Amino acid sequence: MTTNDFLQLGLYLAVLMALVKPLGAYMALVFADAPNRVTRVGAPVERLLYRLAGVRADEDMGWKRYALAMLVFNVAGVAAVYLLQRTQQWLPLNPQHLGTITPDSAMNTAISFATNTNWQGYAGESTMSYLTQMLGLAVQNFLSAATGIAVLIAVVRGFARRGAGAVGNFWVDVTRTTVYILVPFSLLIAVLLLSQGVVQTLSPYVDVATLQHGTQSLPLGPVASQEAIKMLGTNGGGFFNANSAHPFENPTPFSNFIEMLAIFAIPASLCYTFGSMVGDRRQGWAILATMLLIFVPLTVGLVAAEQAGNPALHGLAIDAQASAMQAGGNMEGKETRFGIASSGLFAAITTAASCGAVNAMHDSLTPLGGLVPMWLMQLGEVIFGGVGSGLYGMLAFAVVAVFIAGLMVGRTPEYLGKKIEAHEMKMASLAVLIPCALVVVCTAIAVMVPGGKAGIANPGAHGFSEMLYAVSSAANNNGSAFAGLSANTPFWNTLLAICMFLARFPLAIAMLAMAGSLAAKRHVPPSAGTLPTHTPLFIALLACVVIVVGALTFLPALALGPIVEHLTSITGH
Amino acid sequence: MKTLLRQAIVLFLGLTVLTGIAYPLLVTGIAQAAFPHAASGSLVEANGKVVGSSLIGQAFTEPRYFWGRPSATTPAAYNAAASTGSNQGPTNPALTDAAKQRIAALRQADPGNSAPVPVDLATASASGLDPEISPAAAEYQVGRVAKARGVAPDKVRELVAANTKGRQFGVLGEPRVNVLELNLALDQAVR
């Protein structure tokens, strides 16, 4: 790795860490029960929405009602996106006269955007009308992110409340997340992106005669507004096929930096919000430290692998050495302005978080460089993870970690003053195991049926990696791809839609069930036998639990994909 | 359940108006007021005609122009309506073959140049529309362009330098040369 590679990583982490406290404290105010200086500002908008919808803002929901509200709200989202895609040919704001979308693809995309996955089987610029993008996809970018944050806040209330029968009001949580957090910060990010050259217009595509006597049709659209929430909500669905590699989505290194910051800003800051809401900020910092402990070494590994270059090209008359004149390394599937550092960092961030936007083609990463994003997803999207969902996934791992520690010393485990008993352990185990099981089972199905293998683009072990990556991405609600795989087929659209749905909602419901039972419990004051959960010891234990589950489940599969490809690549056969 | 349904649907519609109509239209308004050039695609004009976007690369194959990154878009390179990378895996023989062909094409256009080819000229970009090449890739082509235009290499080098951007704020991204802007400058300076 070059000095500049480290410099870009260091600068990124420094700016991110500076954001955590102010943004985290702000979000704690947004979800505070008592009215405060933040929630007074948007009160008129909130009141209007509640009055129209017949929502009583002071209704406190039990976990079942909260979960039901979440489900109904998201089903409405799926239906809206599906219908928009099927009818876009008759609707306005379709200057390119794009046609209807096939039922399997439309259903896949609807579920994909409602589950915050944003897996894309289609190419945006040749498929989706401006209206579908704005009114369908971008709205789901907001609302799926708001859903994730709402569920997290309910789970945190489960730990924070004592002897309570309820976990909050889903309608209020979703509305506040959208009005106070997602819309204002998206607006800020959109303006920053505009200043760098991201397009934002409702005009049709522009046809030009190029310098060397060719023609080019330049696709446009309301991109900046969608790009902002695509990153901030860890959604990742690109306006264009090339996603954040497209110069109209991500034109400069600074726009790239903003986009990377937007991905981690909320997941990192929510750790602070969590600490604040449970009345012990050290708990939040400990979770954040655990995430960094896993994220940083894996990122360094990814960038180093890419900077080392592709051994297959070593024999050719190619200069891949990093210098003041070029980034060097493995430049296949990468943009010149991003080189190795800004591409490698982006690849790690987008898969650690469940964003799934890409500014480089992951299919063309070196074998070890490609292993890192795949494994970051397989760890359950808890290293930052999706907005809200990353942290509630991590809290499930924390419950498992205190349980394991409790087994070692023979005591009933406690976390944040709540006794962890059989019901909590069942729910936490479900949350940990659902994505793991989905990845393993559905990859096996894809490998065994012709419809699965038909999508493979690259020969050998890499072809298996493409399938494993796709299922890992869908079953952890990430959405990035080894995009050579031809996934816009009935088989893949259906399999991946099932993965996305099952990874999102059953897992969220399990966590809400845990929150419901935790909220009802009384607070147990810490005693001499209580394992403190803010210490380096616990941070190490939690990191180990995440790593061990991820390694035990996926090492065999990874050995058949990226690891064997790495070995053949360095030995040359 | 009926209350819940009504709440879900009305709130969904209300938030859709906020996030799917008000918000993108507000951003569009700001964009057209404050950044009209960039928001409409950073279009570039030459002799009063729009010849492209400074952010979207174009196919250059004539020796008198600097060539951009190899592009994997179909059916032709630099098809702006269908952005894509090659998605070829690192051990795919097709990747190595493509690199060999690109090296051969560069060598054929510039027979006297035996320097190794900078890696970004031998590998396809992520978007297929990369507007830029590395300074190393520009330097590699200086001799060929100078010869094709019958000017001194240093004259071409000056234009390359004038169209080279360093890392943003000295840290971010990579140094790079915008190919379309450089070629337009060439056409202006050396007829």
PDB file of C-alpha atoms in Angstrom, chain A residues 4 7-8 11 49 51-55 65 68-69 72-73 76-77 80 125-126 134-135 139-140 142-143 171 174-175 178-179 183 186-187 190-191 194-202 206 208-212 216-220 225 228 240-242 245-248 251-254 257 310 312-313 316-320 324-329 331-342 359-361 363-367 458-459 462 483-484 565 569, chain B residues 1 3-12 14-16 18-21 23-28 30-32 35 38-43 46 49-53 55-62 65 69 78-93 95-96 99-100 102-103 107 115-120 122-137 139 167-177 180 183-184 187:
ATOM      1  CA  ASN A   4      -1.570   8.092   0.024  1.00  0.00           C
ATOM      2  CA  LEU A   7      -3.739   8.963   4.147  1.00  0.00           C
ATOM      3  CA  GLN A   8      -7.118   8.650   2.427  1.00  0.00           C
ATOM      4  CA  LEU A  11      -8.693  11.177   6.710  1.00  0.00           C
ATOM      5  CA  LEU A  49     -49.271  14.060   8.533  1.00  0.00           C
ATOM      6  CA  ARG A  51     -54.025  14.346  11.307  1.00  0.00           C
ATOM      7  CA  LEU A  52     -54.401  13.158   7.700  1.00  0.00           C
ATOM      8  CA  ALA A  53     -53.519   9.583   8.607  1.00  0.00           C
ATOM      9  CA  GLY A  54     -55.548   9.460  11.804  1.00  0.00           C
ATOM     10  CA  VAL A  55     -52.455   8.686  13.847  1.00  0.00           C
ATOM     11  CA  ARG A  65     -48.621  -3.899  16.892  1.00  0.00           C
ATOM     12  CA  LEU A  68     -47.618  -5.269  12.205  1.00  0.00           C
ATOM     13  CA  ALA A  69     -47.548  -1.560  11.414  1.00  0.00           C
ATOM     14  CA  VAL A  72     -48.283  -3.184   6.455  1.00  0.00           C
ATOM     15  CA  PHE A  73     -46.377   0.026   5.741  1.00  0.00           C
ATOM     16  CA  ALA A  76     -47.741  -0.682   0.716  1.00  0.00           C
ATOM     17  CA  GLY A  77     -44.274   0.352  -0.474  1.00  0.00           C
ATOM     18  CA  ALA A  80     -46.496   1.106  -5.087  1.00  0.00           C
ATOM     19  CA  GLU A 125     -30.760   4.486 -17.818  1.00  0.00           C
ATOM     20  CA  SER A 126     -32.453   2.098 -20.258  1.00  0.00           C
ATOM     21  CA  MET A 134     -38.357   9.684  -8.218  1.00  0.00           C
ATOM     22  CA  LEU A 135     -41.715   8.502  -7.008  1.00  0.00           C
ATOM     23  CA  VAL A 139     -39.257   7.165  -1.973  1.00  0.00           C
ATOM     24  CA  GLN A 140     -38.371   3.614  -0.937  1.00  0.00           C
ATOM     25  CA  PHE A 142     -36.212   7.108   2.276  1.00  0.00           C
ATOM     26  CA  LEU A 143     -38.857   4.841   3.746  1.00  0.00           C
ATOM     27  CA  TRP A 171     -45.748   5.906  12.687  1.00  0.00           C
ATOM     28  CA  VAL A 174     -40.843   6.594  10.736  1.00  0.00           C
ATOM     29  CA  THR A 175     -42.164  10.125  10.276  1.00  0.00           C
ATOM     30  CA  THR A 178     -37.826  11.015   7.523  1.00  0.00           C
ATOM     31  CA  VAL A 179     -38.642  14.603   8.465  1.00  0.00           C
ATOM     32  CA  VAL A 183     -34.759  14.736   4.207  1.00  0.00           C
ATOM     33  CA  SER A 186     -30.130  14.429   1.958  1.00  0.00           C
ATOM     34  CA  LEU A 187     -30.753  17.992   0.874  1.00  0.00           C
ATOM     35  CA  ALA A 190     -27.473  16.703  -2.760  1.00  0.00           C
ATOM     36  CA  VAL A 191     -26.236  20.308  -2.867  1.00  0.00           C
ATOM     37  CA  LEU A 194     -24.385  19.242  -7.350  1.00  0.00           C
ATOM     38  CA  SER A 195     -21.371  21.448  -6.683  1.00  0.00           C
ATOM     39  CA  GLN A 196     -19.174  18.591  -7.951  1.00  0.00           C
ATOM     40  CA  GLY A 197     -21.113  18.050 -11.188  1.00  0.00           C
ATOM     41  CA  VAL A 198     -23.821  15.470 -10.460  1.00  0.00           C
ATOM     42  CA  VAL A 199     -26.739  16.045 -12.838  1.00  0.00           C
ATOM     43  CA  GLN A 200     -30.240  17.052 -11.718  1.00  0.00           C
ATOM     44  CA  THR A 201     -32.825  17.800 -14.368  1.00  0.00           C
ATOM     45  CA  LEU A 202     -36.115  16.526 -15.742  1.00  0.00           C
ATOM     46  CA  VAL A 206     -29.070  14.885 -24.882  1.00  0.00           C
ATOM     47  CA  VAL A 208     -24.462  14.974 -29.317  1.00  0.00           C
ATOM     48  CA  ALA A 209     -22.107  14.560 -32.274  1.00  0.00           C
ATOM     49  CA  THR A 210     -18.761  13.624 -30.776  1.00  0.00           C
ATOM     50  CA  LEU A 211     -15.338  15.001 -31.661  1.00  0.00           C
ATOM     51  CA  GLN A 212     -14.329  12.016 -33.761  1.00  0.00           C
ATOM     52  CA  GLN A 216     -23.532   9.873 -28.119  1.00  0.00           C
ATOM     53  CA  SER A 217     -26.807   9.900 -26.199  1.00  0.00           C
ATOM     54  CA  LEU A 218     -26.104  11.399 -22.770  1.00  0.00           C
ATOM     55  CA  PRO A 219     -28.549  10.107 -20.143  1.00  0.00           C
ATOM     56  CA  LEU A 220     -29.754  12.653 -17.584  1.00  0.00           C
ATOM     57  CA  SER A 225     -31.556  14.108  -5.173  1.00  0.00           C
ATOM     58  CA  ALA A 228     -27.922  11.671  -1.719  1.00  0.00           C
ATOM     59  CA  PHE A 240     -27.476   4.443 -13.837  1.00  0.00           C
ATOM     60  CA  ASN A 241     -26.221   0.932 -14.453  1.00  0.00           C
ATOM     61  CA  ALA A 242     -22.631   1.759 -13.484  1.00  0.00           C
ATOM     62  CA  ALA A 245     -18.753   4.611 -10.956  1.00  0.00           C
ATOM     63  CA  HIS A 246     -20.819   6.662 -13.416  1.00  0.00           C
ATOM     64  CA  PRO A 247     -19.355  10.152 -13.779  1.00  0.00           C
ATOM     65  CA  PHE A 248     -22.842  11.707 -13.596  1.00  0.00           C
ATOM     66  CA  PRO A 251     -17.850  12.940 -10.815  1.00  0.00           C
ATOM     67  CA  THR A 252     -14.921  13.816  -8.547  1.00  0.00           C
ATOM     68  CA  PRO A 253     -12.818  12.401  -5.720  1.00  0.00           C
ATOM     69  CA  PHE A 254     -14.567  14.845  -3.365  1.00  0.00           C
ATOM     70  CA  PHE A 257     -15.591  11.223  -0.280  1.00  0.00           C
ATOM     71  CA  ASN A 310      -3.511  -8.811 -10.949  1.00  0.00           C
ATOM     72  CA  ALA A 312      -2.397 -12.651 -14.613  1.00  0.00           C
ATOM     73  CA  LEU A 313      -1.175  -9.417 -16.233  1.00  0.00           C
ATOM     74  CA  LEU A 316       2.580  -8.541 -20.234  1.00  0.00           C
ATOM     75  CA  ALA A 317       4.274  -5.271 -21.198  1.00  0.00           C
ATOM     76  CA  ILE A 318       2.239  -3.354 -18.616  1.00  0.00           C
ATOM     77  CA  ASP A 319       3.391  -0.829 -16.049  1.00  0.00           C
ATOM     78  CA  ALA A 320       1.210  -1.336 -12.941  1.00  0.00           C
ATOM     79  CA  ALA A 324       3.231  10.092  -8.901  1.00  0.00           C
ATOM     80  CA  MET A 325       1.946   9.608 -12.462  1.00  0.00           C
ATOM     81  CA  GLN A 326      -0.552   6.772 -11.893  1.00  0.00           C
ATOM     82  CA  ALA A 327      -2.356   4.723  -9.249  1.00  0.00           C
ATOM     83  CA  GLY A 328      -1.083   1.425 -10.677  1.00  0.00           C
ATOM     84  CA  GLY A 329      -2.400  -1.856  -9.280  1.00  0.00           C
ATOM     85  CA  MET A 331      -7.273  -1.000 -12.630  1.00  0.00           C
ATOM     86  CA  GLU A 332      -9.700  -3.334 -14.391  1.00  0.00           C
ATOM     87  CA  GLY A 333     -13.198  -2.143 -13.481  1.00  0.00           C
ATOM     88  CA  LYS A 334     -11.928   1.006 -11.790  1.00  0.00           C
ATOM     89  CA  GLU A 335     -12.171   4.689 -12.682  1.00  0.00           C
ATOM     90  CA  THR A 336      -9.066   6.821 -13.146  1.00  0.00           C
ATOM     91  CA  ARG A 337     -10.201   9.540 -10.732  1.00  0.00           C
ATOM     92  CA  PHE A 338     -10.623   7.001  -7.926  1.00  0.00           C
ATOM     93  CA  GLY A 339      -7.602   4.788  -8.605  1.00  0.00           C
ATOM     94  CA  ILE A 340      -6.917   2.145  -5.971  1.00  0.00           C
ATOM     95  CA  ALA A 341      -7.342   3.980  -2.642  1.00  0.00           C
ATOM     96  CA  SER A 342     -10.706   5.643  -3.290  1.00  0.00           C
ATOM     97  CA  ASN A 359     -17.700   2.881  -7.647  1.00  0.00           C
ATOM     98  CA  ALA A 360     -15.658  -0.025  -9.042  1.00  0.00           C
ATOM     99  CA  MET A 361     -16.783  -3.330 -10.497  1.00  0.00           C
ATOM    100  CA  ASP A 363     -16.460  -8.750 -10.209  1.00  0.00           C
ATOM    101  CA  SER A 364     -13.059  -7.553 -11.450  1.00  0.00           C
ATOM    102  CA  LEU A 365     -11.436  -7.224  -8.011  1.00  0.00           C
ATOM    103  CA  THR A 366      -8.480  -9.520  -7.352  1.00  0.00           C
ATOM    104  CA  PRO A 367      -9.488 -12.796  -5.650  1.00  0.00           C
ATOM    105  CA  ASN A 458     -16.687 -15.933 -15.682  1.00  0.00           C
ATOM    106  CA  PRO A 459     -15.166 -19.423 -15.913  1.00  0.00           C
ATOM    107  CA  HIS A 462     -14.884 -17.183 -10.121  1.00  0.00           C
ATOM    108  CA  ALA A 483     -22.215  -7.971 -11.798  1.00  0.00           C
ATOM    109  CA  GLY A 484     -21.126 -10.315 -14.545  1.00  0.00           C
ATOM    110  CA  GLU A 565      -9.027 -18.610  -7.257  1.00  0.00           C
ATOM    111  CA  SER A 569      -3.859 -17.000  -9.686  1.00  0.00           C
TER     112      SER A 569
ATOM    113  CA  MET B   1     -56.552  -3.771  11.344  1.00  0.00           C
ATOM    114  CA  THR B   3     -57.287   1.645  11.318  1.00  0.00           C
ATOM    115  CA  LEU B   4     -53.801   0.295  10.740  1.00  0.00           C
ATOM    116  CA  LEU B   5     -54.405  -0.010   7.003  1.00  0.00           C
ATOM    117  CA  ARG B   6     -55.689   3.535   6.738  1.00  0.00           C
ATOM    118  CA  GLN B   7     -52.787   4.860   8.789  1.00  0.00           C
ATOM    119  CA  ALA B   8     -50.269   2.956   6.669  1.00  0.00           C
ATOM    120  CA  ILE B   9     -51.686   4.047   3.319  1.00  0.00           C
ATOM    121  CA  VAL B  10     -52.274   7.702   4.170  1.00  0.00           C
ATOM    122  CA  LEU B  11     -48.926   8.115   5.883  1.00  0.00           C
ATOM    123  CA  PHE B  12     -47.238   6.358   2.974  1.00  0.00           C
ATOM    124  CA  GLY B  14     -48.025  11.785   2.693  1.00  0.00           C
ATOM    125  CA  LEU B  15     -44.382  10.811   2.989  1.00  0.00           C
ATOM    126  CA  THR B  16     -44.327  10.024  -0.751  1.00  0.00           C
ATOM    127  CA  LEU B  18     -42.646  14.874   0.796  1.00  0.00           C
ATOM    128  CA  THR B  19     -39.787  12.614  -0.377  1.00  0.00           C
ATOM    129  CA  GLY B  20     -40.830  11.767  -3.929  1.00  0.00           C
ATOM    130  CA  ILE B  21     -42.195  15.101  -5.151  1.00  0.00           C
ATOM    131  CA  TYR B  23     -37.755  16.976  -2.188  1.00  0.00           C
ATOM    132  CA  PRO B  24     -36.578  16.150  -5.751  1.00  0.00           C
ATOM    133  CA  LEU B  25     -38.306  19.232  -7.151  1.00  0.00           C
ATOM    134  CA  LEU B  26     -36.646  21.417  -4.528  1.00  0.00           C
ATOM    135  CA  VAL B  27     -33.251  19.931  -5.415  1.00  0.00           C
ATOM    136  CA  THR B  28     -33.993  20.441  -9.123  1.00  0.00           C
ATOM    137  CA  ILE B  30     -31.643  24.634  -6.471  1.00  0.00           C
ATOM    138  CA  ALA B  31     -29.671  22.827  -9.176  1.00  0.00           C
ATOM    139  CA  GLN B  32     -31.032  24.868 -12.061  1.00  0.00           C
ATOM    140  CA  PHE B  35     -25.450  24.960 -10.862  1.00  0.00           C
ATOM    141  CA  ALA B  38     -23.316  20.988 -14.141  1.00  0.00           C
ATOM    142  CA  ALA B  39     -26.920  19.983 -13.428  1.00  0.00           C
ATOM    143  CA  SER B  40     -27.612  19.745 -17.163  1.00  0.00           C
ATOM    144  CA  GLY B  41     -24.677  17.443 -17.839  1.00  0.00           C
ATOM    145  CA  SER B  42     -21.547  19.673 -18.007  1.00  0.00           C
ATOM    146  CA  LEU B  43     -21.910  20.004 -21.784  1.00  0.00           C
ATOM    147  CA  ALA B  46     -16.624  23.713 -29.747  1.00  0.00           C
ATOM    148  CA  LYS B  49     -21.752  23.154 -31.319  1.00  0.00           C
ATOM    149  CA  VAL B  50     -22.201  20.815 -28.366  1.00  0.00           C
ATOM    150  CA  VAL B  51     -19.588  18.071 -28.782  1.00  0.00           C
ATOM    151  CA  GLY B  52     -20.149  16.123 -25.584  1.00  0.00           C
ATOM    152  CA  SER B  53     -19.875  16.299 -21.807  1.00  0.00           C
ATOM    153  CA  LEU B  55     -17.686  14.165 -17.568  1.00  0.00           C
ATOM    154  CA  ILE B  56     -18.396  11.482 -20.165  1.00  0.00           C
ATOM    155  CA  GLY B  57     -15.546   9.983 -22.142  1.00  0.00           C
ATOM    156  CA  GLN B  58     -15.661   9.478 -25.914  1.00  0.00           C
ATOM    157  CA  ALA B  59     -14.189   6.899 -28.227  1.00  0.00           C
ATOM    158  CA  PHE B  60     -10.893   8.090 -29.743  1.00  0.00           C
ATOM    159  CA  THR B  61      -9.067   5.861 -32.186  1.00  0.00           C
ATOM    160  CA  GLU B  62      -7.219   8.286 -34.500  1.00  0.00           C
ATOM    161  CA  TYR B  65      -6.024  12.254 -30.555  1.00  0.00           C
ATOM    162  CA  ARG B  69      -9.548   4.151 -21.114  1.00  0.00           C
ATOM    163  CA  TYR B  78     -18.325   4.685 -24.881  1.00  0.00           C
ATOM    164  CA  ASN B  79     -22.035   4.069 -25.434  1.00  0.00           C
ATOM    165  CA  ALA B  80     -23.278   6.623 -22.898  1.00  0.00           C
ATOM    166  CA  ALA B  81     -26.766   5.128 -22.918  1.00  0.00           C
ATOM    167  CA  ALA B  82     -25.530   1.804 -21.502  1.00  0.00           C
ATOM    168  CA  SER B  83     -22.828   2.297 -18.877  1.00  0.00           C
ATOM    169  CA  THR B  84     -21.044  -0.863 -17.715  1.00  0.00           C
ATOM    170  CA  GLY B  85     -17.689  -2.380 -16.840  1.00  0.00           C
ATOM    171  CA  SER B  86     -16.337  -5.574 -18.385  1.00  0.00           C
ATOM    172  CA  ASN B  87     -17.065  -7.577 -15.208  1.00  0.00           C
ATOM    173  CA  GLN B  88     -14.290  -9.938 -16.251  1.00  0.00           C
ATOM    174  CA  GLY B  89     -12.821 -11.786 -13.286  1.00  0.00           C
ATOM    175  CA  PRO B  90      -9.098 -11.539 -12.520  1.00  0.00           C
ATOM    176  CA  THR B  91      -8.313 -15.058 -13.746  1.00  0.00           C
ATOM    177  CA  ASN B  92     -10.583 -14.960 -16.795  1.00  0.00           C
ATOM    178  CA  PRO B  93      -8.452 -15.650 -19.909  1.00  0.00           C
ATOM    179  CA  LEU B  95      -9.310 -10.400 -19.530  1.00  0.00           C
ATOM    180  CA  THR B  96      -5.699 -11.210 -20.362  1.00  0.00           C
ATOM    181  CA  ALA B  99      -5.225  -6.534 -22.392  1.00  0.00           C
ATOM    182  CA  LYS B 100      -2.890  -8.105 -24.996  1.00  0.00           C
ATOM    183  CA  ARG B 102      -5.022  -3.241 -26.365  1.00  0.00           C
ATOM    184  CA  ILE B 103      -1.253  -3.295 -25.977  1.00  0.00           C
ATOM    185  CA  ARG B 107       2.078  -0.445 -30.273  1.00  0.00           C
ATOM    186  CA  ALA B 115       7.817   1.631 -23.066  1.00  0.00           C
ATOM    187  CA  PRO B 116       5.526  -0.593 -20.974  1.00  0.00           C
ATOM    188  CA  VAL B 117       1.866   0.426 -21.281  1.00  0.00           C
ATOM    189  CA  PRO B 118       0.413   2.183 -18.219  1.00  0.00           C
ATOM    190  CA  VAL B 119      -2.100  -0.184 -16.649  1.00  0.00           C
ATOM    191  CA  ASP B 120      -5.109   2.131 -17.095  1.00  0.00           C
ATOM    192  CA  ALA B 122      -4.720  -1.819 -20.851  1.00  0.00           C
ATOM    193  CA  THR B 123      -7.735  -2.297 -18.571  1.00  0.00           C
ATOM    194  CA  ALA B 124     -11.401  -1.330 -18.975  1.00  0.00           C
ATOM    195  CA  SER B 125     -12.925   1.319 -16.715  1.00  0.00           C
ATOM    196  CA  ALA B 126     -15.791   0.659 -14.309  1.00  0.00           C
ATOM    197  CA  SER B 127     -18.388   2.825 -16.049  1.00  0.00           C
ATOM    198  CA  GLY B 128     -17.166   2.338 -19.605  1.00  0.00           C
ATOM    199  CA  LEU B 129     -17.414   6.134 -19.766  1.00  0.00           C
ATOM    200  CA  ASP B 130     -14.332   7.173 -17.777  1.00  0.00           C
ATOM    201  CA  PRO B 131     -13.521  10.699 -19.019  1.00  0.00           C
ATOM    202  CA  GLU B 132      -9.963  10.605 -17.731  1.00  0.00           C
ATOM    203  CA  ILE B 133      -6.623   8.846 -17.982  1.00  0.00           C
ATOM    204  CA  SER B 134      -3.628   8.909 -15.662  1.00  0.00           C
ATOM    205  CA  PRO B 135      -0.779  11.365 -16.366  1.00  0.00           C
ATOM    206  CA  ALA B 136       1.337   8.273 -17.096  1.00  0.00           C
ATOM    207  CA  ALA B 137      -1.125   7.208 -19.801  1.00  0.00           C
ATOM    208  CA  GLU B 139       2.767  10.800 -21.295  1.00  0.00           C
ATOM    209  CA  ARG B 167      -5.409  14.973  -6.258  1.00  0.00           C
ATOM    210  CA  GLN B 168      -8.387  16.949  -4.990  1.00  0.00           C
ATOM    211  CA  PHE B 169      -7.305  19.038  -1.957  1.00  0.00           C
ATOM    212  CA  GLY B 170      -3.930  17.325  -2.385  1.00  0.00           C
ATOM    213  CA  VAL B 171      -5.197  14.069  -0.867  1.00  0.00           C
ATOM    214  CA  LEU B 172      -8.312  12.634  -2.461  1.00  0.00           C
ATOM    215  CA  GLY B 173      -8.504  10.443  -5.548  1.00  0.00           C
ATOM    216  CA  GLU B 174      -5.742  10.354  -8.137  1.00  0.00           C
ATOM    217  CA  PRO B 175      -4.005  12.758 -10.536  1.00  0.00           C
ATOM    218  CA  ARG B 176      -5.710  12.637 -13.941  1.00  0.00           C
ATOM    219  CA  VAL B 177      -6.071  14.144 -17.393  1.00  0.00           C
ATOM    220  CA  LEU B 180     -11.969  15.244 -24.260  1.00  0.00           C
ATOM    221  CA  ASN B 183      -8.167  16.790 -27.348  1.00  0.00           C
ATOM    222  CA  LEU B 184     -10.250  19.943 -27.757  1.00  0.00           C
ATOM    223  CA  ASP B 187      -7.492  20.938 -31.947  1.00  0.00           C
TER     224      ASP B 187
END
